[in-house]
PDB file of C-alpha atoms in Angstrom:
ATOM      1  CA  GLN T  30    -102.857   5.463 -32.043  1.00 42.00           C
ATOM      2  CA  GLN T  31     -99.580   6.396 -33.451  1.00 46.00           C
ATOM      3  CA  VAL T  32     -99.307   7.513 -29.311  1.00 46.00           C
ATOM      4  CA  ALA T  33     -99.603   3.369 -29.011  1.00 48.00           C
ATOM      5  CA  GLU T  34     -98.053   2.753 -32.063  1.00 62.00           C
ATOM      6  CA  ASP T  35     -94.981   4.155 -31.390  1.00 79.00           C
ATOM      7  CA  PRO T  36     -94.287   3.223 -28.047  1.00 78.00           C
ATOM      8  CA  HIS T  37     -94.373  -0.429 -29.765  1.00 80.00           C
ATOM      9  CA  ASN T  38     -92.294   0.838 -32.735  1.00 84.00           C
ATOM     10  CA  LEU T  39     -90.175   2.006 -30.283  1.00 85.00           C
ATOM     11  CA  LEU T  40     -89.654  -1.195 -28.588  1.00 85.00           C
ATOM     12  CA  THR T  41     -89.907  -3.149 -31.725  1.00 87.00           C
ATOM     13  CA  ALA T  42     -87.077  -0.816 -32.890  1.00 89.00           C
ATOM     14  CA  LEU T  43     -85.181  -1.831 -29.144  1.00 90.00           C
ATOM     15  CA  GLU T  44     -85.360  -5.215 -29.466  1.00 92.00           C
ATOM     16  CA  GLN T  45     -84.445  -5.123 -33.054  1.00 93.00           C
ATOM     17  CA  GLY T  46     -81.087  -2.846 -31.911  1.00 92.00           C
ATOM     18  CA  VAL T  47     -80.708  -5.650 -29.348  1.00 95.00           C
ATOM     19  CA  GLN T  48     -80.751  -8.384 -30.842  1.00 95.00           C
ATOM     20  CA  GLU T  49     -78.397  -7.252 -33.737  1.00 95.00           C
ATOM     21  CA  LEU T  50     -75.765  -5.938 -30.643  1.00 96.00           C
ATOM     22  CA  GLU T  51     -75.870  -9.863 -29.524  1.00 96.00           C
ATOM     23  CA  ALA T  52     -75.529 -10.846 -33.030  1.00 95.00           C
ATOM     24  CA  GLN T  53     -72.862  -9.090 -33.349  1.00 96.00           C
ATOM     25  CA  GLN T  54     -71.264  -9.585 -29.965  1.00 96.00           C
ATOM     26  CA  LYS T  55     -71.147 -13.325 -31.134  1.00 96.00           C
ATOM     27  CA  ALA T  56     -69.937 -12.899 -33.747  1.00 96.00           C
ATOM     28  CA  SER T  57     -67.394 -10.768 -32.684  1.00 96.00           C
ATOM     29  CA  GLU T  58     -66.270 -13.434 -29.833  1.00 97.00           C
ATOM     30  CA  ALA T  59     -66.409 -16.544 -32.286  1.00 96.00           C
ATOM     31  CA  LYS T  60     -63.681 -14.008 -34.379  1.00 97.00           C
ATOM     32  CA  LEU T  61     -61.764 -13.796 -31.029  1.00 97.00           C
ATOM     33  CA  LYS T  62     -61.880 -16.607 -30.130  1.00 97.00           C
ATOM     34  CA  GLU T  63     -60.485 -18.330 -33.821  1.00 97.00           C
ATOM     35  CA  VAL T  64     -57.828 -15.609 -33.518  1.00 97.00           C
ATOM     36  CA  PHE T  65     -56.780 -16.437 -30.008  1.00 97.00           C
ATOM     37  CA  VAL T  66     -56.935 -20.218 -31.197  1.00 97.00           C
ATOM     38  CA  LYS T  67     -54.980 -19.302 -34.198  1.00 97.00           C
ATOM     39  CA  ASP T  68     -52.215 -17.581 -32.412  1.00 97.00           C
ATOM     40  CA  TYR T  69     -52.388 -19.847 -29.551  1.00 97.00           C
ATOM     41  CA  GLN T  70     -51.438 -23.014 -31.929  1.00 98.00           C
ATOM     42  CA  ASN T  71     -48.450 -20.429 -33.595  1.00 97.00           C
ATOM     43  CA  GLY T  72     -47.025 -20.075 -30.725  1.00 97.00           C
ATOM     44  CA  ALA T  73     -47.468 -23.978 -29.565  1.00 97.00           C
ATOM     45  CA  ASN T  74     -45.526 -24.163 -32.987  1.00 98.00           C
ATOM     46  CA  ARG T  75     -43.003 -22.073 -32.210  1.00 98.00           C
ATOM     47  CA  HIS T  76     -42.501 -23.287 -28.742  1.00 98.00           C
ATOM     48  CA  ALA T  77     -42.248 -27.300 -29.836  1.00 98.00           C
ATOM     49  CA  ALA T  78     -39.861 -25.915 -32.384  1.00 98.00           C
ATOM     50  CA  LEU T  79     -37.476 -24.469 -29.873  1.00 98.00           C
ATOM     51  CA  LEU T  80     -37.658 -27.001 -27.742  1.00 98.00           C
ATOM     52  CA  GLU T  81     -36.462 -28.781 -30.927  1.00 98.00           C
ATOM     53  CA  GLN T  82     -33.788 -26.434 -31.566  1.00 98.00           C
ATOM     54  CA  GLN T  83     -33.007 -26.499 -27.850  1.00 98.00           C
ATOM     55  CA  GLN T  84     -32.879 -29.738 -27.601  1.00 97.00           C
ATOM     56  CA  ALA T  85     -30.037 -30.002 -30.393  1.00 97.00           C
ATOM     57  CA  LEU T  86     -27.951 -27.614 -29.389  1.00 98.00           C
ATOM     58  CA  ASN T  87     -27.656 -29.279 -26.372  1.00 98.00           C
ATOM     59  CA  GLY T  88     -26.301 -32.035 -28.344  1.00 97.00           C
ATOM     60  CA  THR T  89     -23.815 -29.968 -30.325  1.00 98.00           C
ATOM     61  CA  ARG T  90     -22.860 -28.140 -26.998  1.00 98.00           C
ATOM     62  CA  ASP T  91     -21.976 -32.020 -25.404  1.00 98.00           C
ATOM     63  CA  ALA T  92     -20.973 -33.501 -28.211  1.00 97.00           C
ATOM     64  CA  LEU T  93     -18.499 -30.233 -28.914  1.00 98.00           C
ATOM     65  CA  THR T  94     -17.397 -30.293 -24.686  1.00 97.00           C
ATOM     66  CA  ASN T  95     -16.806 -33.982 -25.129  1.00 97.00           C
ATOM     67  CA  LEU T  96     -14.075 -33.476 -28.151  1.00 97.00           C
ATOM     68  CA  GLN T  97     -12.635 -30.237 -26.484  1.00 98.00           C
ATOM     69  CA  ASN T  98     -12.205 -32.943 -23.417  1.00 97.00           C
ATOM     70  CA  LYS T  99     -10.498 -35.247 -25.556  1.00 97.00           C
ATOM     71  CA  LEU T 100      -8.468 -32.604 -27.399  1.00 97.00           C
ATOM     72  CA  ARG T 101      -6.883 -31.003 -23.615  1.00 97.00           C
ATOM     73  CA  SER T 102      -5.414 -34.637 -23.045  1.00 97.00           C
ATOM     74  CA  ALA T 103      -4.046 -35.670 -26.230  1.00 97.00           C
ATOM     75  CA  GLU T 104      -2.230 -32.167 -25.457  1.00 97.00           C
ATOM     76  CA  GLN T 105      -0.815 -32.750 -22.882  1.00 97.00           C
ATOM     77  CA  ARG T 106      -0.308 -36.069 -24.040  1.00 97.00           C
ATOM     78  CA  LEU T 107       2.034 -34.716 -27.171  1.00 97.00           C
ATOM     79  CA  ASN T 108       3.143 -31.774 -24.387  1.00 97.00           C
ATOM     80  CA  GLY T 109       4.424 -34.617 -22.610  1.00 96.00           C
ATOM     81  CA  THR T 110       5.870 -37.097 -25.216  1.00 97.00           C
ATOM     82  CA  LYS T 111       7.593 -33.180 -26.587  1.00 97.00           C
ATOM     83  CA  THR T 112       9.108 -33.275 -23.365  1.00 97.00           C
ATOM     84  CA  SER T 113      10.333 -36.693 -23.063  1.00 96.00           C
ATOM     85  CA  LEU T 114      11.932 -36.083 -26.898  1.00 96.00           C
ATOM     86  CA  SER T 115      13.210 -33.150 -26.444  1.00 96.00           C
ATOM     87  CA  THR T 116      15.292 -34.757 -23.200  1.00 95.00           C
ATOM     88  CA  ARG T 117      16.138 -37.400 -25.431  1.00 93.00           C
ATOM     89  CA  LEU T 118      17.355 -35.124 -28.562  1.00 95.00           C
ATOM     90  CA  GLN T 119      19.570 -33.385 -26.209  1.00 94.00           C
ATOM     91  CA  SER T 120      21.232 -36.377 -24.665  1.00 89.00           C
ATOM     92  CA  LEU T 121      21.458 -38.206 -27.883  1.00 89.00           C
ATOM     93  CA  GLY T 122      23.364 -34.856 -29.244  1.00 91.00           C
ATOM     94  CA  LEU T 123      25.309 -35.238 -26.015  1.00 88.00           C
ATOM     95  CA  PHE T 124      26.575 -38.790 -27.183  1.00 86.00           C
ATOM     96  CA  LEU T 125      26.825 -38.434 -29.867  1.00 89.00           C
ATOM     97  CA  GLN T 126      29.312 -35.434 -29.072  1.00 89.00           C
ATOM     98  CA  LYS T 127      31.004 -37.832 -26.992  1.00 85.00           C
ATOM     99  CA  MET T 128      30.707 -40.331 -29.662  1.00 85.00           C
ATOM    100  CA  ALA T 129      32.719 -37.732 -32.299  1.00 88.00           C
ATOM    101  CA  HIS T 130      35.345 -37.126 -29.829  1.00 85.00           C
ATOM    102  CA  LEU T 131      36.177 -40.378 -28.888  1.00 82.00           C
ATOM    103  CA  GLY T 132      36.516 -40.482 -33.173  1.00 85.00           C
ATOM    104  CA  VAL T 133      39.185 -37.960 -32.893  1.00 87.00           C
ATOM    105  CA  ALA T 134      41.138 -39.351 -29.603  1.00 87.00           C
ATOM    106  CA  PRO T 135      44.258 -41.011 -29.599  1.00 88.00           C
ATOM    107  CA  ALA T 136      44.136 -44.684 -28.910  1.00 86.00           C
ATOM    108  CA  SER T 137      45.432 -45.081 -25.839  1.00 87.00           C
ATOM    109  CA  GLU T 138      42.350 -41.790 -24.664  1.00 86.00           C
ATOM    110  CA  VAL T 139      39.937 -44.566 -25.853  1.00 83.00           C
ATOM    111  CA  PRO T 140      39.059 -46.573 -22.517  1.00 82.00           C
ATOM    112  CA  HIS T 141      39.252 -43.789 -21.011  1.00 81.00           C
ATOM    113  CA  LEU T 142      36.698 -42.111 -23.050  1.00 82.00           C
ATOM    114  CA  LEU T 143      35.239 -45.446 -23.730  1.00 80.00           C
ATOM    115  CA  GLN T 144      34.252 -45.397 -19.362  1.00 80.00           C
ATOM    116  CA  SER T 145      32.565 -41.584 -19.693  1.00 78.00           C
ATOM    117  CA  LEU T 146      30.065 -42.493 -22.270  1.00 74.00           C
ATOM    118  CA  PRO T 147      26.869 -42.872 -21.066  1.00 68.00           C
ATOM    119  CA  THR T 148      25.273 -46.651 -20.645  1.00 68.00           C
ATOM    120  CA  TYR T 149      22.254 -45.915 -22.590  1.00 63.00           C
ATOM    121  CA  VAL T 150      20.841 -42.574 -24.166  1.00 46.00           C
ATOM    122  CA  ALA T 151      18.148 -41.442 -22.195  1.00 44.00           C
ATOM    123  CA  GLY T 152      14.687 -43.528 -22.743  1.00 48.00           C
ATOM    124  CA  GLY T 153      14.678 -46.362 -20.795  1.00 50.00           C
ATOM    125  CA  GLU T 154      17.573 -49.276 -20.739  1.00 57.00           C
ATOM    126  CA  PRO T 155      18.439 -50.332 -23.658  1.00 55.00           C
ATOM    127  CA  LYS T 156      16.845 -52.623 -25.714  1.00 53.00           C
ATOM    128  CA  VAL T 157      19.840 -55.200 -26.429  1.00 49.00           C
ATOM    129  CA  GLN T 158      18.878 -59.255 -26.415  1.00 47.00           C
ATOM    130  CA  ASP T 159      21.436 -60.759 -27.957  1.00 46.00           C
ATOM    131  CA  LYS T 160      24.642 -59.168 -26.379  1.00 46.00           C
ATOM    132  CA  THR T 161      27.341 -60.658 -28.720  1.00 44.00           C
ATOM    133  CA  PRO T 162      29.196 -57.888 -30.729  1.00 41.00           C
ATOM    134  CA  VAL T 163      28.210 -57.846 -34.278  1.00 40.00           C
ATOM    135  CA  VAL T 164      31.050 -56.399 -35.457  1.00 39.00           C
ATOM    136  CA  GLU T 165      33.656 -58.281 -34.849  1.00 41.00           C
ATOM    137  CA  ALA T 166      36.588 -55.520 -35.793  1.00 42.00           C
ATOM    138  CA  VAL T 167      35.771 -52.265 -36.961  1.00 43.00           C
ATOM    139  CA  ASP T 168      38.815 -50.230 -38.927  1.00 45.00           C
ATOM    140  CA  VAL T 169      39.367 -46.774 -37.531  1.00 44.00           C
ATOM    141  CA  ASN T 170      41.589 -43.717 -39.174  1.00 42.00           C
ATOM    142  CA  VAL T 171      42.327 -41.089 -37.160  1.00 44.00           C
ATOM    143  CA  ALA T 172      44.481 -38.471 -37.988  1.00 43.00           C
ATOM    144  CA  GLY T 173      46.027 -40.223 -40.187  1.00 45.00           C
ATOM    145  CA  GLN T 174      46.975 -43.052 -38.768  1.00 45.00           C
ATOM    146  CA  SER T 175      45.219 -46.382 -39.828  1.00 45.00           C
ATOM    147  CA  GLY T 176      44.263 -48.886 -37.328  1.00 46.00           C
ATOM    148  CA  GLN T 177      41.724 -51.618 -36.048  1.00 46.00           C
ATOM    149  CA  VAL T 178      39.889 -51.643 -33.223  1.00 44.00           C
ATOM    150  CA  SER T 179      39.087 -55.068 -32.263  1.00 43.00           C
ATOM    151  CA  ASN T 180      37.253 -57.373 -29.673  1.00 45.00           C
ATOM    152  CA  THR T 181      38.219 -55.297 -26.839  1.00 47.00           C
ATOM    153  CA  LEU T 182      36.659 -51.649 -27.899  1.00 47.00           C
ATOM    154  CA  LEU T 183      33.350 -54.407 -28.319  1.00 48.00           C
ATOM    155  CA  ASP T 184      33.333 -56.087 -25.031  1.00 53.00           C
ATOM    156  CA  ALA T 185      34.039 -52.514 -22.934  1.00 51.00           C
ATOM    157  CA  ALA T 186      30.944 -51.030 -24.817  1.00 50.00           C
ATOM    158  CA  ALA T 187      29.595 -53.868 -23.842  1.00 50.00           C
ATOM    159  CA  ALA T 188      30.802 -54.067 -20.629  1.00 51.00           C
ATOM    160  CA  ALA T 189      29.674 -50.134 -20.431  1.00 48.00           C
ATOM    161  CA  SER T 190      26.046 -50.785 -21.413  1.00 47.00           C
ATOM    162  CA  ALA T 191      25.232 -53.665 -19.087  1.00 50.00           C
ATOM    163  CA  VAL T 192      25.578 -51.473 -16.270  1.00 43.00           C
TER     164      VAL T 192
END
């Protein structure tokens, strides 16, 4: 009878072993599935955060590119203004130099020097609305000689600027 029981016991033992293996396999699958789902969720959350960060960085890049374009445009305008002001300053210096020469020149050379003066300092036409002289006569003292520059000098200057 032991021989008969032994095969039966053996079969029962194998059956229990198979059932335990199946239970372990199911538990292992459940644990693996749980770990996978958890890792997948973490990856999906990280992916969503990275997409959000990328969107924010793209917005920042676009804003900075727009700002860079505005700054380049402003720089071009400023360089143009600098060139224009430099030219006008040089013209003003030349004009003042001629005016200084006019101030120390003998009275006989004044009409000739007035004709050599520019009609305006570089930068456009003079913005004079009223062409009447503001000063009727100006007292001058040139090299110790005093005299008066009258409307004739102002008329000559006005005629030169009208040209």
